[in-house]
Amino acid sequence: MSITKKSEILATDFPDHTQLPDSDGTFVKNFQEHPQSILLTTSIRPILDQVHPDGQYCIGQDSGIYWRVAGPPEPPERAAEAPDWFYVPDVPPTLDGNLRRSYVMWRELMPPLIVLEFVSGDGSEERDRTPRQGKFWIYERIIRPAFYGIYEVKKAQVEVYHLVEDRFELLPENQRGHYQIAQIGVELGIWQGVYQGVELPWLRWWDASGNLLPAAEERAEQAELVAQRERQRRIEAELRIQALEARLRE
């Protein structure tokens, strides 16, 4: 009986996302991180909308995941990791009609399926296994996403780890050089190309058949090309009809 009471007190006394900082006050490390996050989000949303027809999922971009409660004088944000990109299945996209300020593990209990970090230094921070301090250790032992990716644009590479029996194991590439995320039917890998006017080795999604998933801007461009072809087809058809009618009149 005493255990039940203690659990109820903890659940109600711990802060929620409205009571915790939504930023640690640091700058985004470079100008590539923001478009990279947008590229990942807008390209995978159509897939996730199919996986979750009820709309129950959320995507975080440089948002905090609180995994413990900081004790004074430690600032609250020290108790969070802020992945550059993450996806959590089977949770509502909003709470009480409001967008999340952060993702609070003890309130929602559902771990992310995917966590991605974009390396701006030498990658040691993202691979730090120091107990209760290092990012790798915290993701592996506490936050426990099924997949943890470390993307290094300078090296044009991504490492993807898969959680197996409470430990991260390096996931092998498939025949296309991608990493399979079977739960949602996609692959993750490096694409050398131009996005938002910049050519880089971008981190991108493919479907299970190896087809590149277009971002929102790319889908709009593709739709415009299709519309232009259709307009051209109609014009050519009309010209052929006019030419035929002219010959018949002669």
XYZ file of C-alpha atoms in Angstrom:
250
model
C 0.000 0.000 0.000
C 2.802 2.420 0.850
C 4.469 1.725 -2.527
C 1.276 2.637 -4.389
C 0.976 5.930 -2.509
C 4.601 6.801 -3.180
C 4.162 6.178 -6.938
C 1.095 8.403 -7.030
C 2.951 11.218 -5.255
C 5.895 11.005 -7.637
C 3.642 11.057 -10.689
C 1.837 14.207 -9.569
C 4.769 16.073 -8.017
C 7.236 15.811 -10.911
C 7.126 18.846 -13.254
C 5.574 18.674 -16.703
C 6.618 20.301 -19.996
C 5.018 23.642 -19.051
C 7.194 23.905 -15.918
C 10.542 23.062 -17.509
C 12.791 25.222 -19.737
C 12.334 24.663 -23.472
C 15.901 25.778 -24.264
C 19.329 25.693 -22.697
C 20.147 29.120 -24.129
C 22.827 27.901 -26.547
C 23.037 28.759 -30.226
C 22.361 26.280 -33.008
C 25.860 25.186 -33.927
C 25.757 25.909 -37.676
C 23.460 27.046 -40.470
C 23.103 23.519 -41.871
C 21.314 22.044 -38.856
C 17.977 23.836 -39.332
C 17.454 22.946 -43.025
C 18.652 19.398 -42.283
C 15.935 18.993 -39.647
C 13.291 20.414 -42.001
C 14.423 18.036 -44.752
C 14.072 15.019 -42.448
C 10.699 16.122 -41.084
C 8.894 17.137 -44.270
C 10.077 14.082 -46.205
C 8.974 11.516 -43.612
C 5.659 13.062 -42.541
C 3.622 11.420 -45.357
C 5.000 8.041 -44.258
C 4.257 8.672 -40.590
C 0.750 9.864 -41.450
C 0.172 6.462 -43.056
C 1.749 4.581 -40.127
C -0.344 6.621 -37.669
C -3.741 7.270 -39.303
C -4.936 8.482 -35.909
C -2.193 11.170 -35.923
C -0.709 9.914 -32.670
C 3.007 10.708 -33.013
C 5.343 13.624 -32.466
C 8.587 14.889 -33.979
C 11.125 16.942 -32.038
C 13.750 19.203 -33.634
C 16.473 20.436 -31.284
C 13.976 19.950 -28.447
C 14.704 18.746 -24.946
C 14.032 15.215 -23.701
C 13.893 15.378 -19.895
C 15.067 12.102 -18.398
C 15.552 13.125 -14.746
C 14.733 15.944 -12.314
C 17.653 18.259 -11.613
C 18.400 19.038 -7.981
C 19.266 22.602 -6.895
C 21.520 24.418 -7.528
C 21.740 22.532 -10.825
C 19.705 24.272 -13.578
C 16.679 22.237 -14.781
C 17.909 22.023 -18.371
C 20.942 20.007 -17.238
C 18.525 17.120 -16.738
C 17.692 16.956 -20.449
C 19.265 15.954 -23.731
C 18.288 17.917 -26.824
C 18.653 15.712 -29.923
C 18.774 17.514 -33.233
C 15.895 15.322 -34.423
C 13.718 12.615 -32.869
C 10.445 10.809 -33.465
C 8.130 9.289 -30.843
C 5.311 6.950 -31.929
C 1.937 6.516 -30.264
C 1.800 9.792 -28.333
C -0.459 12.793 -29.053
C 1.122 15.618 -31.076
C -0.180 18.153 -28.546
C -0.920 18.175 -24.818
C -4.103 19.892 -23.625
C -4.329 21.565 -27.011
C -0.825 23.044 -26.803
C 2.386 22.124 -28.596
C 4.991 20.544 -26.354
C 7.746 22.772 -25.016
C 9.806 19.620 -24.428
C 9.363 15.860 -24.113
C 9.143 14.709 -20.497
C 9.897 11.007 -20.084
C 8.269 10.498 -16.687
C 5.012 12.035 -17.921
C 4.609 10.061 -21.130
C 6.769 6.949 -20.568
C 7.028 6.183 -24.314
C 10.654 6.260 -25.538
C 11.513 7.754 -28.939
C 11.845 5.267 -31.777
C 14.609 7.310 -33.435
C 17.071 9.873 -32.059
C 19.480 11.669 -34.407
C 22.435 13.854 -33.494
C 24.213 16.114 -35.997
C 27.935 16.281 -35.230
C 29.509 19.749 -35.321
C 32.770 18.907 -33.520
C 34.816 15.726 -33.607
C 31.934 13.412 -32.621
C 33.288 12.647 -29.149
C 30.299 14.296 -27.433
C 27.826 12.117 -29.338
C 29.860 8.971 -28.540
C 30.541 9.765 -24.884
C 29.804 6.686 -22.740
C 30.526 8.304 -19.354
C 27.865 6.970 -16.934
C 25.048 9.451 -16.232
C 26.852 12.198 -18.171
C 27.753 11.102 -21.689
C 25.184 11.394 -24.479
C 25.722 7.855 -25.743
C 25.308 6.418 -22.225
C 22.175 8.465 -21.504
C 20.539 7.510 -24.781
C 21.477 3.840 -24.412
C 20.701 3.337 -20.735
C 18.001 5.885 -19.870
C 16.139 7.337 -22.881
C 16.531 4.065 -24.814
C 15.432 4.858 -28.380
C 15.280 1.842 -30.674
C 17.650 3.643 -33.062
C 20.362 6.223 -32.399
C 22.024 7.925 -35.374
C 25.206 10.030 -35.384
C 25.412 12.118 -38.566
C 28.680 13.782 -39.593
C 28.245 16.068 -42.583
C 32.007 16.767 -42.779
C 32.699 13.041 -43.236
C 29.583 12.414 -45.342
C 28.588 9.536 -43.082
C 26.047 8.389 -40.525
C 26.388 5.694 -37.870
C 23.155 4.054 -36.773
C 22.880 2.022 -33.574
C 20.055 -0.374 -32.759
C 19.022 -1.133 -29.180
C 19.394 -4.884 -28.597
C 18.958 -6.334 -25.097
C 19.547 -2.934 -23.452
C 22.724 -2.138 -25.406
C 23.347 -0.258 -28.650
C 24.733 -2.367 -31.466
C 26.059 -0.817 -34.665
C 23.535 -1.481 -37.413
C 24.978 -2.840 -40.690
C 24.244 -1.101 -43.986
C 21.975 -2.804 -46.493
C 22.888 -3.374 -50.150
C 22.046 0.248 -50.950
C 24.317 1.609 -48.242
C 21.315 2.595 -46.109
C 20.115 1.674 -42.632
C 16.750 -0.036 -42.410
C 14.139 1.200 -39.933
C 11.741 -1.695 -40.390
C 9.146 -0.483 -37.866
C 8.079 2.357 -40.182
C 9.251 0.926 -43.507
C 11.999 3.420 -44.308
C 15.747 3.566 -44.775
C 18.168 6.231 -43.575
C 21.323 7.217 -45.413
C 23.467 9.886 -47.068
C 22.375 11.680 -50.245
C 24.782 13.924 -52.117
C 22.762 16.669 -53.741
C 21.331 20.184 -53.633
C 18.743 21.164 -51.030
C 17.716 24.782 -50.441
C 20.405 25.870 -52.864
C 23.266 24.107 -51.051
C 25.050 20.971 -52.212
C 26.045 18.742 -49.308
C 25.960 15.104 -48.216
C 22.500 15.426 -46.636
C 20.949 12.906 -44.249
C 17.785 11.577 -45.912
C 15.033 8.950 -45.936
C 14.200 6.360 -48.590
C 11.232 4.008 -48.717
C 11.664 0.249 -48.336
C 12.113 -0.106 -52.109
C 14.960 2.393 -52.196
C 13.006 5.361 -53.562
C 14.117 8.733 -52.185
C 11.391 10.411 -50.109
C 10.981 13.993 -51.353
C 10.844 16.970 -49.021
C 7.889 19.360 -49.102
C 9.607 21.739 -51.536
C 10.596 18.853 -53.789
C 7.028 17.510 -53.809
C 5.789 20.966 -54.781
C 8.365 21.158 -57.587
C 7.393 17.693 -58.812
C 3.708 18.657 -58.762
C 4.472 21.800 -60.745
C 6.444 19.801 -63.328
C 3.534 17.387 -63.711
C 1.149 20.326 -64.105
C 3.402 21.939 -66.704
C 3.590 18.698 -68.684
C -0.183 18.363 -68.534
C -0.642 21.955 -69.739
C 1.842 21.314 -72.554
C 0.027 18.106 -73.462
C -3.295 19.951 -73.671
C -1.776 22.715 -75.802
C -0.233 20.203 -78.197
C -3.518 18.298 -78.425
C -5.403 21.510 -79.162
C -2.897 22.455 -81.860
C -3.284 19.039 -83.491
C -7.069 19.435 -83.477
C -6.801 22.893 -85.012
C -4.432 21.614 -87.697
C -6.791 18.717 -88.492
C -9.788 21.060 -88.724
C -7.828 23.353 -91.062
C -7.016 20.432 -93.355
C -10.655 19.327 -93.382
C -11.801 22.807 -94.363
C -9.369 22.764 -97.268
